[in-house]
Short mmCIF file of C-alpha atoms and ligand atoms in Angstrom, two decimals:
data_model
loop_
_atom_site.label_atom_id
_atom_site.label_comp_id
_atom_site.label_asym_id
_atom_site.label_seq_id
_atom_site.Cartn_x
_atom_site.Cartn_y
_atom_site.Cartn_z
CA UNK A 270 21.78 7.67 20.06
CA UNK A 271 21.20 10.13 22.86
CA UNK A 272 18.52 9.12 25.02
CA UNK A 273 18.07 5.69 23.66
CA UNK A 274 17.70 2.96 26.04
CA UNK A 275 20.79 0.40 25.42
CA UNK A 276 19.27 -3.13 24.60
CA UNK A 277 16.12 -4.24 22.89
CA UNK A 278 15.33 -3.37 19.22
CA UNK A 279 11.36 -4.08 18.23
CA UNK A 280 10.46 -4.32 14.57
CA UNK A 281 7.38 -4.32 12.50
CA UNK A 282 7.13 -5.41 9.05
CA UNK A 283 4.44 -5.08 6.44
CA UNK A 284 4.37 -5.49 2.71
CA UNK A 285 2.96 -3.14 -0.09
CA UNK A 286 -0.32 -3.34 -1.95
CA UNK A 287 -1.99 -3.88 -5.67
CA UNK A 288 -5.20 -3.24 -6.00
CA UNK A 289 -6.72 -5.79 -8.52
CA UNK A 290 -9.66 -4.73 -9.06
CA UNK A 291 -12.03 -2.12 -8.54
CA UNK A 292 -10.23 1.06 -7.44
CA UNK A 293 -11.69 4.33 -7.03
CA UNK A 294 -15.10 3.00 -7.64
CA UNK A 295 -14.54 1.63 -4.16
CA UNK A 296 -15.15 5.35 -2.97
CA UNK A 297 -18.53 5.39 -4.32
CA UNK A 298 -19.35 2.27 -2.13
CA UNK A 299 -18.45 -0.52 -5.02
CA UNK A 300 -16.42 -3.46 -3.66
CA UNK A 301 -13.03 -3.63 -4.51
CA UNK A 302 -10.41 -7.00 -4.84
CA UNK A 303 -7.34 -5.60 -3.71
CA UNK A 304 -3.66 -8.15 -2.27
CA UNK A 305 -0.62 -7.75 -0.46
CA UNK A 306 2.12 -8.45 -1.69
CA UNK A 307 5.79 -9.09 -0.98
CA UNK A 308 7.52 -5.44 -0.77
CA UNK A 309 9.02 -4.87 2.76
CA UNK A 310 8.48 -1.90 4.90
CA UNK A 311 10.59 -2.41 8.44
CA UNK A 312 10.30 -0.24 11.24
CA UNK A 313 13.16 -0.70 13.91
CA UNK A 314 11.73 0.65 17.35
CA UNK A 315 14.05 1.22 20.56
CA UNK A 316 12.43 2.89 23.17
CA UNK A 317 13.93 6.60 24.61
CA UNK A 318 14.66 6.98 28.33
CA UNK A 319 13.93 10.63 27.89
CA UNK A 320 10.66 10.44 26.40
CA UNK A 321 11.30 12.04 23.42
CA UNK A 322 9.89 10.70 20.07
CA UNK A 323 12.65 10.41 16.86
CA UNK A 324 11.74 9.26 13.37
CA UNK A 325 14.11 9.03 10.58
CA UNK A 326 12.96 7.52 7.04
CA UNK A 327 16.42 5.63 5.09
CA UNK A 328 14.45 6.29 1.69
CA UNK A 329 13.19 9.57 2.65
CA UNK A 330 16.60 10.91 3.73
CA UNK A 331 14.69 12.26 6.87
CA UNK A 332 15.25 12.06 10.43
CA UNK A 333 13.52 14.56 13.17
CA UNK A 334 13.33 14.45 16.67
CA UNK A 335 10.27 15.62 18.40
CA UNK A 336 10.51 17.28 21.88
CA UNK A 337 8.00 18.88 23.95
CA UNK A 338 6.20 20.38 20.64
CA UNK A 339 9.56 21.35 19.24
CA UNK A 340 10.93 19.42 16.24
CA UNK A 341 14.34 19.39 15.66
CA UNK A 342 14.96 18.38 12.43
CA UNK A 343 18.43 16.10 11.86
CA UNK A 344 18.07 15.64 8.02
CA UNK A 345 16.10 16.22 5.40
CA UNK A 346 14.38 19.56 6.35
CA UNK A 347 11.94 19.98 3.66
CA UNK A 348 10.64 16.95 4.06
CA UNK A 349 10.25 16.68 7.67
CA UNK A 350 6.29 17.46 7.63
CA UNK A 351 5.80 14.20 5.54
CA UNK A 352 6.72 12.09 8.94
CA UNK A 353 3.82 13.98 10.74
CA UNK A 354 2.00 11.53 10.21
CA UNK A 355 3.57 8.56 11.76
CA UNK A 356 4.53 11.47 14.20
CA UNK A 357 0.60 11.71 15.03
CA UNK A 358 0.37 7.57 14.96
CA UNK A 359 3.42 7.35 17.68
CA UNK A 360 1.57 10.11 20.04
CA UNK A 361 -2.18 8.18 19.61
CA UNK A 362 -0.22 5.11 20.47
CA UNK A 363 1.56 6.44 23.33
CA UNK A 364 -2.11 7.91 24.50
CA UNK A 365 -3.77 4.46 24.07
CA UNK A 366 -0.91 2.22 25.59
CA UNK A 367 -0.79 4.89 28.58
CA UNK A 368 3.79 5.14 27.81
CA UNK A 369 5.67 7.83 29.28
CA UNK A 370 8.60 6.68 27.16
CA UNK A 371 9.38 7.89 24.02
CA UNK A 372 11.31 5.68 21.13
CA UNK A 373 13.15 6.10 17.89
CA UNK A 374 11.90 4.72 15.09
CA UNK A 375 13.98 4.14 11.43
CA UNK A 376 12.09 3.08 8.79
CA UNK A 377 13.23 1.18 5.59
CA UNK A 378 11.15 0.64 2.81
CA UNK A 379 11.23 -1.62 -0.30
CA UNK A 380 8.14 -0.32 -1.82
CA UNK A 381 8.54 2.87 -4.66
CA UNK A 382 6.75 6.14 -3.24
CA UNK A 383 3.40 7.82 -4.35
CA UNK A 384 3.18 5.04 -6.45
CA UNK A 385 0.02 3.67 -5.75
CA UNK A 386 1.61 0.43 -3.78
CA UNK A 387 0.73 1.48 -0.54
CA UNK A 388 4.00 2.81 0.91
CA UNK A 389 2.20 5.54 3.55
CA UNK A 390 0.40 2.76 4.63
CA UNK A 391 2.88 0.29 4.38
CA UNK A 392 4.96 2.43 6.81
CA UNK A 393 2.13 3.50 8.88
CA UNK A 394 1.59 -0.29 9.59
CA UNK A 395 5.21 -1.40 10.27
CA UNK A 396 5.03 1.64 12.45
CA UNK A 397 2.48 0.40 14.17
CA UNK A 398 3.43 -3.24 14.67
CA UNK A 399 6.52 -1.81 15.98
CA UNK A 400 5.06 0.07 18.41
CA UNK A 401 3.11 -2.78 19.95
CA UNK A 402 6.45 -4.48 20.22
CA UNK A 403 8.63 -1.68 21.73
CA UNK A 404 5.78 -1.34 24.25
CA UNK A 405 5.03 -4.93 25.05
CA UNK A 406 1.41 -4.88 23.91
CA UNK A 407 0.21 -8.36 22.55
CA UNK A 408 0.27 -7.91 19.01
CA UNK A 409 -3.28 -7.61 17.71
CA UNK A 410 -4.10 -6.88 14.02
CA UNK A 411 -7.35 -4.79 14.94
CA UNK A 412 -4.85 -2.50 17.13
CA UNK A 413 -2.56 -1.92 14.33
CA UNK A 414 -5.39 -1.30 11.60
CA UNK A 415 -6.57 1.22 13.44
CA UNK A 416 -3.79 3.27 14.82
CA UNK A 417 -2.75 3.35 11.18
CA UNK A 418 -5.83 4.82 9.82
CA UNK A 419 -5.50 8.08 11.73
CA UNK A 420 -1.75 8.10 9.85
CA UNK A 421 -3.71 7.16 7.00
CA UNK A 422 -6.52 10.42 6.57
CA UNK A 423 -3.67 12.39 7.67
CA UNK A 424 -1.99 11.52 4.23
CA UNK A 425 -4.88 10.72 2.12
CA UNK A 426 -7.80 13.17 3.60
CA UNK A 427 -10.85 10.37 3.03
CA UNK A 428 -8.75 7.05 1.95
CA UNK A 429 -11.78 4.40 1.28
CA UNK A 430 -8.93 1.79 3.98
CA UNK A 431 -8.39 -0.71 1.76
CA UNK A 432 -4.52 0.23 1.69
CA UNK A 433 -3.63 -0.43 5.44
CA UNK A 434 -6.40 -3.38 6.20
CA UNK A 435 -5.14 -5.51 3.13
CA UNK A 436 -1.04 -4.35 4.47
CA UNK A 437 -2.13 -5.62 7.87
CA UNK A 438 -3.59 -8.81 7.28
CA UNK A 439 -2.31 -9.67 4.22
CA UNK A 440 -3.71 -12.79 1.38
CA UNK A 441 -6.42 -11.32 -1.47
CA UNK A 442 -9.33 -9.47 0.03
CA UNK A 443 -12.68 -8.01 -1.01
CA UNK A 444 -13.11 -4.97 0.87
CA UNK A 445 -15.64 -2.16 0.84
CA UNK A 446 -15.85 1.30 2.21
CA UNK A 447 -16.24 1.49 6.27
CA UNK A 448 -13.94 -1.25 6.65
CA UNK A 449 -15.74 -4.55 5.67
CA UNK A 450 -13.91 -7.14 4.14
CA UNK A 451 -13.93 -10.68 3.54
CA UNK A 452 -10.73 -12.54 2.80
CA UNK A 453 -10.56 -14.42 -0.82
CA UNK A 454 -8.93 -17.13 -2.11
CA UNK A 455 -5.68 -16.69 -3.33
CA UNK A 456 -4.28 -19.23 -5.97
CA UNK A 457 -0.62 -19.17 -6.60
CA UNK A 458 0.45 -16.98 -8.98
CA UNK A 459 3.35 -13.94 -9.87
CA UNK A 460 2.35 -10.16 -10.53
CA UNK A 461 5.05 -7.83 -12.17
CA UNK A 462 4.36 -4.37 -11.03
CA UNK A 463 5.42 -1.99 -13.71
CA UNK A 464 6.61 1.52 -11.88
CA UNK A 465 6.24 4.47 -14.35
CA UNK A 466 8.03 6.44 -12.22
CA UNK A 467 5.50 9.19 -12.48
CA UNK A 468 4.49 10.27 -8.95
CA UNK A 469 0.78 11.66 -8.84
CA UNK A 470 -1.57 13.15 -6.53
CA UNK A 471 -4.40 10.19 -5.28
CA UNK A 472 -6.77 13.41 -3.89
CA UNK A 473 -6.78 14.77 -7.14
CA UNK A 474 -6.95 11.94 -9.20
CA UNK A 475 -9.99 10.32 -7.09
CA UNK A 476 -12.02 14.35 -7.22
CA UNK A 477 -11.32 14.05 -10.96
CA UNK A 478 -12.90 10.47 -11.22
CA UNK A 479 -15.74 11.07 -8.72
CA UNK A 480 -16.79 14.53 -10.97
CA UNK A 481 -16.73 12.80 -14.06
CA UNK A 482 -19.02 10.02 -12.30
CA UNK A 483 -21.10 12.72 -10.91
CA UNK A 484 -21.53 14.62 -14.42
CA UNK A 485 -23.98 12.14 -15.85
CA UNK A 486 -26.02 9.79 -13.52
CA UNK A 487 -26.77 7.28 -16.19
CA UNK A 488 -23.05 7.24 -17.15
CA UNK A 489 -22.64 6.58 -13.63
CA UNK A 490 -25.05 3.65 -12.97
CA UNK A 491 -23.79 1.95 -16.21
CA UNK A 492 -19.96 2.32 -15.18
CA UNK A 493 -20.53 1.01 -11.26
CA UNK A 494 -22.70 -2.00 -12.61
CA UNK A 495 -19.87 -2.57 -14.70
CA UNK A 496 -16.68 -2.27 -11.74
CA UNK A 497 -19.41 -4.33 -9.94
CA UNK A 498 -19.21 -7.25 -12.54
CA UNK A 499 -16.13 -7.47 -12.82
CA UNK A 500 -15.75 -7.63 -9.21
CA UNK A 501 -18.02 -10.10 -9.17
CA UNK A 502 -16.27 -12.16 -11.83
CA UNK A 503 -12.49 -11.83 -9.89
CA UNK A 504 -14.39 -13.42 -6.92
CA UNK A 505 -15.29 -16.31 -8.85
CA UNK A 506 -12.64 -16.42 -10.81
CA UNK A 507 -9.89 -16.41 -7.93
CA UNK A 508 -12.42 -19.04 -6.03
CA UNK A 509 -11.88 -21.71 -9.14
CA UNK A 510 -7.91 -20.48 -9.32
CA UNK A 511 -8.97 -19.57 -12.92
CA UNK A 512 -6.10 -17.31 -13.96
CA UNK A 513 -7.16 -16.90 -17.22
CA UNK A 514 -10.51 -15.74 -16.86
CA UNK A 515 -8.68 -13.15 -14.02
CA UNK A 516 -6.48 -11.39 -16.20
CA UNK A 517 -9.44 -10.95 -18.97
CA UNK A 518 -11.00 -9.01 -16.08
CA UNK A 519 -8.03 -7.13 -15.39
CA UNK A 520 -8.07 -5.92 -18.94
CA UNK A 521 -11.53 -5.09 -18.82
CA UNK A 522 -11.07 -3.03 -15.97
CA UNK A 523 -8.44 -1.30 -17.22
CA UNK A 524 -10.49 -0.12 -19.90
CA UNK A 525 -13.10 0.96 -17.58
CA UNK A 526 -10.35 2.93 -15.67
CA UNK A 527 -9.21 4.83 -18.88
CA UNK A 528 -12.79 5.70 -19.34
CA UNK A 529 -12.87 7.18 -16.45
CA UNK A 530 -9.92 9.35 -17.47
CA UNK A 531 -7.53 8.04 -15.17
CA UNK A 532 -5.44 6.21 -16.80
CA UNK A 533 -1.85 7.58 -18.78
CA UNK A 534 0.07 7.36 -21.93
CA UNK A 535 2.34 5.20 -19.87
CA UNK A 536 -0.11 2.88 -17.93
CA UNK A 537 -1.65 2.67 -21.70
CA UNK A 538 1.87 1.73 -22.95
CA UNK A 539 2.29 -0.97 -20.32
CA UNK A 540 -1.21 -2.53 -21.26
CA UNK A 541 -0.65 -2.53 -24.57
CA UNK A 542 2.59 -4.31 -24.27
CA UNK A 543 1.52 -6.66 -21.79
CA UNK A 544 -1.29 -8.15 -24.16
CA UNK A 545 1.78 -8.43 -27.24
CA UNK A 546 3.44 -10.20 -25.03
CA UNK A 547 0.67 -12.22 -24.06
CA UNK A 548 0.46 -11.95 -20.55
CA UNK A 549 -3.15 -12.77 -18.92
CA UNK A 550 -3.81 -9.51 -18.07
CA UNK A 551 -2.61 -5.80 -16.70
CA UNK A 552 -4.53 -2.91 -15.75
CA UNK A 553 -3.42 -0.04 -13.84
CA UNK A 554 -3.24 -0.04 -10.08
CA UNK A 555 -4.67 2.44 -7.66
CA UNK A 556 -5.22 6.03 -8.38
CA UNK A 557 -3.57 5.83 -11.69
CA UNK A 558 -2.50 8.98 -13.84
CA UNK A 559 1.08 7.39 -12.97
CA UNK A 560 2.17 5.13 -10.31
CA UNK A 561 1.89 1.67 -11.28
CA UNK A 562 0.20 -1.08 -13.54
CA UNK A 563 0.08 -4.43 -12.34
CA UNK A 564 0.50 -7.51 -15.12
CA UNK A 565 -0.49 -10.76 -14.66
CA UNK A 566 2.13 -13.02 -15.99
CA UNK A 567 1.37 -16.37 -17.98
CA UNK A 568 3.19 -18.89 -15.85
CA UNK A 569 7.21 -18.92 -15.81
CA UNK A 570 6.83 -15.49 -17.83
CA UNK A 571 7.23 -13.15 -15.64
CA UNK A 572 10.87 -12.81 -16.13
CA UNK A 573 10.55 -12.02 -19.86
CA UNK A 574 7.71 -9.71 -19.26
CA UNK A 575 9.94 -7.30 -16.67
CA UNK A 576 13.04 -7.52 -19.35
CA UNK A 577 11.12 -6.64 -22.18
CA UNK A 578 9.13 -3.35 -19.29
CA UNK A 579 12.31 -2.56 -18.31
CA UNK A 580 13.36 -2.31 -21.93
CA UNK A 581 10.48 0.64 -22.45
CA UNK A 582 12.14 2.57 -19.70
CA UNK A 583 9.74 1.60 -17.18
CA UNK A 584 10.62 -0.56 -13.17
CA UNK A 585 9.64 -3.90 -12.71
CA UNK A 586 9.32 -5.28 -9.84
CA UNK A 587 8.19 -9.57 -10.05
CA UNK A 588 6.00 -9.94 -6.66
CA UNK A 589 4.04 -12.84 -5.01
CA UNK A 590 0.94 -12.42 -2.66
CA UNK A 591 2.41 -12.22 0.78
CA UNK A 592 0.17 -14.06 2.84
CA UNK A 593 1.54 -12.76 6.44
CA UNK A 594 0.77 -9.61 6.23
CA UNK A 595 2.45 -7.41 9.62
CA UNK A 596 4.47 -9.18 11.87
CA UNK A 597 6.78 -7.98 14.57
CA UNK A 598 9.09 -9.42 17.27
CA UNK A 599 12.25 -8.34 18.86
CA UNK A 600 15.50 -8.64 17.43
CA UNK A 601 18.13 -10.81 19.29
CA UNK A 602 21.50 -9.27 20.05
CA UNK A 603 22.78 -10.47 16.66
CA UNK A 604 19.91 -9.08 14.44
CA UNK A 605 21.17 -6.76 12.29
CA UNK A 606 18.79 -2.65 13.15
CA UNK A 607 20.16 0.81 12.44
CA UNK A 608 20.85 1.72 15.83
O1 PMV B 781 -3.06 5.61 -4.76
P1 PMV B 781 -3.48 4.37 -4.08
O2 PMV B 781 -2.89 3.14 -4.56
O3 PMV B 781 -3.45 4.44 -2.60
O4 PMV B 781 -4.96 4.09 -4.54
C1 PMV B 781 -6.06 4.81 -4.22
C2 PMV B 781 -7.24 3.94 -4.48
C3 PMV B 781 -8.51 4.71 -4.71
O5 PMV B 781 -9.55 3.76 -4.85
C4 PMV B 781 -8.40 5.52 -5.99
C5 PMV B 781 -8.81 5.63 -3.54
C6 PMV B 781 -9.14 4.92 -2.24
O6 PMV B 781 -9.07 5.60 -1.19
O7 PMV B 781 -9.51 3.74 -2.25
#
């Protein structure tokens, strides 16, 4: 690739997200229970001898070089603005690490978009990781949480950050707004993630959710005591590995969720058929009015579950907890990278 410096390849890898429990009253200033798990993003890195920056997205069909302000756009063109943001995370770190050079990035993702398992983040992070790697900066978590929140209020406009600190670190944590978290237990266990395939808006869907919380301050106190017990209960629950008692929550959060008036005739669906077919529990995940519920599997399950999801026209996807979170390295001469 013009300008491309022959050699090295960096990478950075970081899986998607579920939110277990506790989304969107996590904006109010409720904790929330939210874990990795094991969806890829990989960003290849190779730095450019010409200092310009290129990005290119495989699942996005996108790839746009940026030159002295100018983009030129390669592929994709209509959907070149939804790089800026990793466009804006390259320049920060190129500010902060003091780099003339610029690099190419290409970025392959596992993880369905606008689907409410973290995929802007998910890339923003691998991004990141990259970066450190292409740049020879010690890899350090802290570093790659925060150039990834600038990416991340580009996309979201106030994200509460429990999307790119759970992607970096990785496990089960317990976060709440301003970045405070505390990492929890994490027993074994399988999710399926159901995909409805519906794409949605997360701004709209959390102003919807914070006006109906705001129309009614009792109604308000009596639903964040609630997300706050239940909270309360998945921290205890995941402490004693008690899976059973952590999939009643789920469904009782669910419910609190469709209160709340974002839930969907789908993410309903899912529910419903989760509980016939006896799974633990299932609630929707993230910002809901589409996207993605999460089921929790009775053990050895989880197969019939996604066959009988996939059966209602829906994409399941059988995940553990990836426990890593980022990573990145170099690759050897034999490591397989889009270049
Ligand atoms: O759409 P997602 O999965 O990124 O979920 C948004 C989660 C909310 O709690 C609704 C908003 C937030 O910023 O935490």
């Amino acid at each position: 690739m013009d300008g491309a410096v022959e050699g090295v390849v960096s990478y950075g890898v970081a899986p998607g997200k579920v939110i277990l429990f506790g989304e969107h009253f996590v904006v109010s200033g409720n904790p929330a229970v939210a874990a990795a798990v094991k969806l890829r993003t990989t960003a290849y890195t190779k730095i450019r001898s010409d200092g310009c920056v290129s990005i290119g997205s495989r699942e996005l069909g996108v790839n746009v070089t940026y030159a002295d302000g100018e983009s030129m756009i390669r592929s994709g063109g209509s959907k070149a603005e939804s790089l800026n943001p990793l466009r804006l995370l390259v320049e920060e770190a190129r500010r902060r690490f003091r780099k003339e050079e610029g690099v190419d990035i290409h970025i392959h993702s596992e993880i369905p978009m606008a689907s409410g398992l973290g995929s802007s983040a998910s890339a923003a992070v691998s991004t990141a990781a990259s970066l450190l790697a292409a740049y020879r900066i010690p890899f350090d978590k802290g570093i790659v949480m925060e150039l990834a929140s600038g990416a991340e209020r580009m996309v979201h406009g106030r994200p509460s950050g429990i999307d790119h600190t759970v992607i970096t670190l990785g496990g089960i944590l317990l976060y709440r707004l301003g970045g405070i978290f505390k990492p929890l237990p994490s027993p074994r266990f399988k999710l399926v993630v159901v995909n409805t395939r519906r794409f949605r808006s997360t701004g709209r869907l959390v102003a919807k959710a914070q006006e109906y919380l705001d129309g009614d301050p009792a109604r308000r106190r009596r639903m964040l005591s609630e997300a706050e017990r239940i909270v309360s209960g998945a921290v205890r629950s995941l402490s004693r590995g008690d899976l059973e008692a952590l999939g009643g929550l789920m469904y009782r959060n669910h419910d609190l969720l469709r209160e709340l008036g974002v839930s969907s005739r789908e993410l309903d669906l899912i529910v419903e058929a989760a509980k016939d077919l006896k799974a633990l529990g299932a609630k929707l995940t993230g910002a809901g009015g589409g996207g993605c519920a999460v089921v929790l599997p009775r053990r050895g399950s989880e197969m019939e579950i996604s066959v009988q999801m996939r059966g209602l026209g829906f994409e399941p996807f059988i995940v553990d907890v990836d426990e890593e979170g980022a990573i990145a390295g170099t690759l050897d001469n034999r490591g397989e990278h889009p270049f």
